[in-house]
Coordinates of N, CA and C in Angstrom, one line a residue:
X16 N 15.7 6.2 12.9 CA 14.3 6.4 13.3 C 14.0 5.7 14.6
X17 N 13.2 6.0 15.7 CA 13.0 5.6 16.9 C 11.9 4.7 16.1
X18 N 12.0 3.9 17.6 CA 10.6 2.9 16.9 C 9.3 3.2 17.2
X19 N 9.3 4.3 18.3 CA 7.9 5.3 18.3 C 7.5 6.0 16.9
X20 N 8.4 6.3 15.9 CA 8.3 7.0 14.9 C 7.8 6.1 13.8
X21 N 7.7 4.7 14.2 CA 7.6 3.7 13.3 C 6.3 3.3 13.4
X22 N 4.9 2.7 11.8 CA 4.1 2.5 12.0 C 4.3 1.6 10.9
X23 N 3.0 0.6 10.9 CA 2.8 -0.4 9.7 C 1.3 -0.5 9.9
X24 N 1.2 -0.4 8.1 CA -0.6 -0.6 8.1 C -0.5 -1.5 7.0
X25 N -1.9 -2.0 7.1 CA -2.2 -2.5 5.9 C -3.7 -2.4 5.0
X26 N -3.6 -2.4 4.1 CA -4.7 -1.6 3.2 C -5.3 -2.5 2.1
X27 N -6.3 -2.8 2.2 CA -7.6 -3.0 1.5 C -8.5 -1.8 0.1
X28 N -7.7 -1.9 -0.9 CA -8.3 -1.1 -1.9 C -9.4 -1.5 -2.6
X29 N -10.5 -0.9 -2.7 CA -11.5 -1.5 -3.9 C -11.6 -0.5 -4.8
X30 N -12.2 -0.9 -5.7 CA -13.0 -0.3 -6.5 C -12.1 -0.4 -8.1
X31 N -11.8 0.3 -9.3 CA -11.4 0.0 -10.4 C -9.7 0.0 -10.0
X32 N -9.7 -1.2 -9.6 CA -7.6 -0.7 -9.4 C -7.1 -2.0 -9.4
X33 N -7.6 -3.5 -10.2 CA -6.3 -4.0 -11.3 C -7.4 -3.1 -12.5
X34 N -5.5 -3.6 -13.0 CA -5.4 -3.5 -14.6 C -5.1 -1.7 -15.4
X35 N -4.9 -1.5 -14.3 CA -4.5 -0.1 -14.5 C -3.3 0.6 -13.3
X36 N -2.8 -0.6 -13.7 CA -1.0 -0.6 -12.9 C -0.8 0.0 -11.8
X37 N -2.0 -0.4 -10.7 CA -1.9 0.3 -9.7 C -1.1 -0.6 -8.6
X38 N -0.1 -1.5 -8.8 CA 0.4 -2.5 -7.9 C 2.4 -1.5 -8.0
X39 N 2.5 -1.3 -9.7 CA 3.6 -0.7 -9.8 C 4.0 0.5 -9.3
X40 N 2.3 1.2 -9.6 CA 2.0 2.8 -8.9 C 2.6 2.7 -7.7
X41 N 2.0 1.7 -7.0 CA 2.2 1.8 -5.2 C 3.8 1.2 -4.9
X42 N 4.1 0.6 -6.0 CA 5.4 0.5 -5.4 C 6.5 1.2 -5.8
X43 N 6.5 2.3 -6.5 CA 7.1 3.5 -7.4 C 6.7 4.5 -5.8
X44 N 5.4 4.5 -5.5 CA 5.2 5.7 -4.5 C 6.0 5.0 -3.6
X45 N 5.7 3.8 -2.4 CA 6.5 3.3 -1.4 C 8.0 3.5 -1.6
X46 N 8.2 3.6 -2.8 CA 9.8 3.9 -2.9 C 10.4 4.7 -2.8
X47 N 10.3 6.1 -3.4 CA 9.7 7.0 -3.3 C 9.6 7.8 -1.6
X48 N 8.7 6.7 -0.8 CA 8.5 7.4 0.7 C 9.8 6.6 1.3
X49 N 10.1 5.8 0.9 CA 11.3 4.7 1.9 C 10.3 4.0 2.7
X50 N 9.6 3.2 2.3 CA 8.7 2.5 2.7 C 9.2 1.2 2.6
X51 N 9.0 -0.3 3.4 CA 9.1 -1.3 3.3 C 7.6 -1.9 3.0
X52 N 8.1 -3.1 2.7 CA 6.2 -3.8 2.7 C 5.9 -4.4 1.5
X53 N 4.9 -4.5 0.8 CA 4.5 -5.2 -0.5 C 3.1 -4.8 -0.8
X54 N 2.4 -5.3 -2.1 CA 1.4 -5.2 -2.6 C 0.9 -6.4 -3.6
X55 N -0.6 -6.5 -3.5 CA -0.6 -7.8 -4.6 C -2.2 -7.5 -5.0
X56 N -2.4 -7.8 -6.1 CA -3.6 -8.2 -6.0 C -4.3 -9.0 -5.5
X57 N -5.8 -9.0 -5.5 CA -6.7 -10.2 -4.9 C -7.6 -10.8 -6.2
X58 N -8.1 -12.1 -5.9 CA -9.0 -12.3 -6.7 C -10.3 -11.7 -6.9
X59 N -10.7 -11.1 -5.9 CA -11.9 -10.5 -5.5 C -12.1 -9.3 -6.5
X60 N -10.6 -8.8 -7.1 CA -10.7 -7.6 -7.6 C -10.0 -6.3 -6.6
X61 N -9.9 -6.8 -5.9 CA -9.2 -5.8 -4.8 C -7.2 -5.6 -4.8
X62 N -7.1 -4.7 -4.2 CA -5.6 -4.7 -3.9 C -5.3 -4.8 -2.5
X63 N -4.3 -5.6 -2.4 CA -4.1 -5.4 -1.3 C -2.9 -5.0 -0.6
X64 N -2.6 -4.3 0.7 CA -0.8 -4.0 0.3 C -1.0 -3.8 1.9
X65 N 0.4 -4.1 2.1 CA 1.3 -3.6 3.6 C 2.4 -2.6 3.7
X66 N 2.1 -1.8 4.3 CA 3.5 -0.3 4.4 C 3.7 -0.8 5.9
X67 N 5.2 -0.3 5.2 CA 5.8 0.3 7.2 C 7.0 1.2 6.9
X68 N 6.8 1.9 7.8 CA 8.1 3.0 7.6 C 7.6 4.3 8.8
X69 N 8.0 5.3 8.2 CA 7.9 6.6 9.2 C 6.4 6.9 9.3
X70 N 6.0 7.2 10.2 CA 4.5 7.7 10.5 C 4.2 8.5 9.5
X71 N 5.1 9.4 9.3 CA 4.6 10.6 7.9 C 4.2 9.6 6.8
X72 N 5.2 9.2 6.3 CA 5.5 8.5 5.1 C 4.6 7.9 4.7
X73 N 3.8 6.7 5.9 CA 3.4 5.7 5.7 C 1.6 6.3 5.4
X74 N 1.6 8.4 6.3 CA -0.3 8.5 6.3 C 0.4 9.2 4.7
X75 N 1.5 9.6 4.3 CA 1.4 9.8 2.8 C 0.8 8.7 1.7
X76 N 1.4 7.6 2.2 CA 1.0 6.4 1.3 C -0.5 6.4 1.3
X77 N -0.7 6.2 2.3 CA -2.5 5.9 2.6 C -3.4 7.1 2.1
X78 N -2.9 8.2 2.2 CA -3.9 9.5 1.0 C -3.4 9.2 -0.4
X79 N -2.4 8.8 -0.5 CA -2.0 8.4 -1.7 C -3.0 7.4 -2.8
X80 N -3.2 5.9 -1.7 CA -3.9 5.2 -2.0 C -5.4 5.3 -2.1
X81 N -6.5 6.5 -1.9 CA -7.6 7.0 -1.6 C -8.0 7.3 -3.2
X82 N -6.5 7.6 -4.3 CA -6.4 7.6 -5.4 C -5.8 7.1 -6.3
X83 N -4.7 7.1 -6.1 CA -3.9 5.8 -6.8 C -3.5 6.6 -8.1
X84 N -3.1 5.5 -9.1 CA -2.8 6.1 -10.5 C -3.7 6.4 -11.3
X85 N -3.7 7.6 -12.1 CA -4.4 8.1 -12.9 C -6.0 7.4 -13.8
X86 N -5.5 6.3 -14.1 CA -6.7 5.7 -14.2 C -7.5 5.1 -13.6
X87 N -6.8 4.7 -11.9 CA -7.7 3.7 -11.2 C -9.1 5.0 -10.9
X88 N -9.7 4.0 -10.2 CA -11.2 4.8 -9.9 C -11.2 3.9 -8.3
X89 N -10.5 4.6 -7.4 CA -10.9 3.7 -6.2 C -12.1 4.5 -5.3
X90 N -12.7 3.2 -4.7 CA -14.2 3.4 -4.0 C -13.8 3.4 -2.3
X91 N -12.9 2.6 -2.2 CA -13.2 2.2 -0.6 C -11.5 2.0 -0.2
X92 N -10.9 2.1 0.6 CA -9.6 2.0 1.4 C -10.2 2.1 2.9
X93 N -9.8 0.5 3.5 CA -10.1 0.0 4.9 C -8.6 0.2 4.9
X94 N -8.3 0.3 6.1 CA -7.0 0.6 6.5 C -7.0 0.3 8.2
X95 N -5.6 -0.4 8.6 CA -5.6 -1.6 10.0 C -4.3 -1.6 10.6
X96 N -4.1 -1.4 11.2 CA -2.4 -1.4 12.4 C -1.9 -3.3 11.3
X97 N -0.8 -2.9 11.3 CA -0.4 -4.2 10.6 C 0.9 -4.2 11.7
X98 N 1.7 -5.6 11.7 CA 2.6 -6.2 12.0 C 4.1 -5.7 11.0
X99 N 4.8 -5.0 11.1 CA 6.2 -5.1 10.4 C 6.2 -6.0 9.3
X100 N 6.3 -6.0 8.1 CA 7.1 -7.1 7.2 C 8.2 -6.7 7.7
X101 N 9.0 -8.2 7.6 CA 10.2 -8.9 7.9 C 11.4 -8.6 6.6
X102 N 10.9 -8.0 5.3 CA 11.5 -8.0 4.5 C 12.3 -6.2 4.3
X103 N 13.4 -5.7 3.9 CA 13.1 -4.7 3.7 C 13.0 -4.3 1.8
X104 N 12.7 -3.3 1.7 CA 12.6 -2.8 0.6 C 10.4 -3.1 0.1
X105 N 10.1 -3.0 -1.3 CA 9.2 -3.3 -1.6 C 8.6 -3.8 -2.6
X106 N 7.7 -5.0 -2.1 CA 7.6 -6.1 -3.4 C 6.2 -6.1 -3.9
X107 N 6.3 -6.1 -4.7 CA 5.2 -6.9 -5.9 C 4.7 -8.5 -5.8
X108 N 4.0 -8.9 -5.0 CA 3.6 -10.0 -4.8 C 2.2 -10.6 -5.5
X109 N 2.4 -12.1 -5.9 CA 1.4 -12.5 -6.8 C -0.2 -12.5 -6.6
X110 N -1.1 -12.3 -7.5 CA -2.1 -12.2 -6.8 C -2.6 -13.3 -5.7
X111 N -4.0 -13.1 -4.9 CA -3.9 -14.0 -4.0 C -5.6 -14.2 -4.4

């Protein structure tokens, strides 16, 4: 992959999405797209997550996240040019 072809965002989920396994969701889908990055919850009630991978992949993830898993009920996805994570593959990180 050229590194023109390469993007990283990061995404701000609200609305009903803990507790309805939407941290596993996202990282079953990231996997899925060959995505690098992670996801965690927040205290606030929010999710929060970083993708990077192929420009396709990555606006798949982000329509993806507009919904999420079957039970979430999300309201809002802010979404922001992010920095590369340094790690590859995709983690489940503790809430924040």
């Amino acid at each position: 992959m050229r590194e023109t072809d390469h993007v990283a965002r990061h995404l701000m989920i609200q609305g009903l999405v803990q507790g309805v396994a939407f941290r596993a969701s996202a990282r079953t889908e990231a996997e899925r797209l060959g995505l690098c990055g992670w996801v965690r919850n927040r205290s606030d009630g929010s999710v929060e997550a970083v993708v990077a991978g192929s420009a396709g992949a990555v606006e798949h993830f982000v329509r993806w996240a507009h919904h999420g898993p079957s039970h979430a009920r999300v309201e809002r996805v802010a979404v922001n040019p992010a920095a590369r994570p340094e790690q590859t593959g995709f983690l489940m990180l503790p809430t924040l």
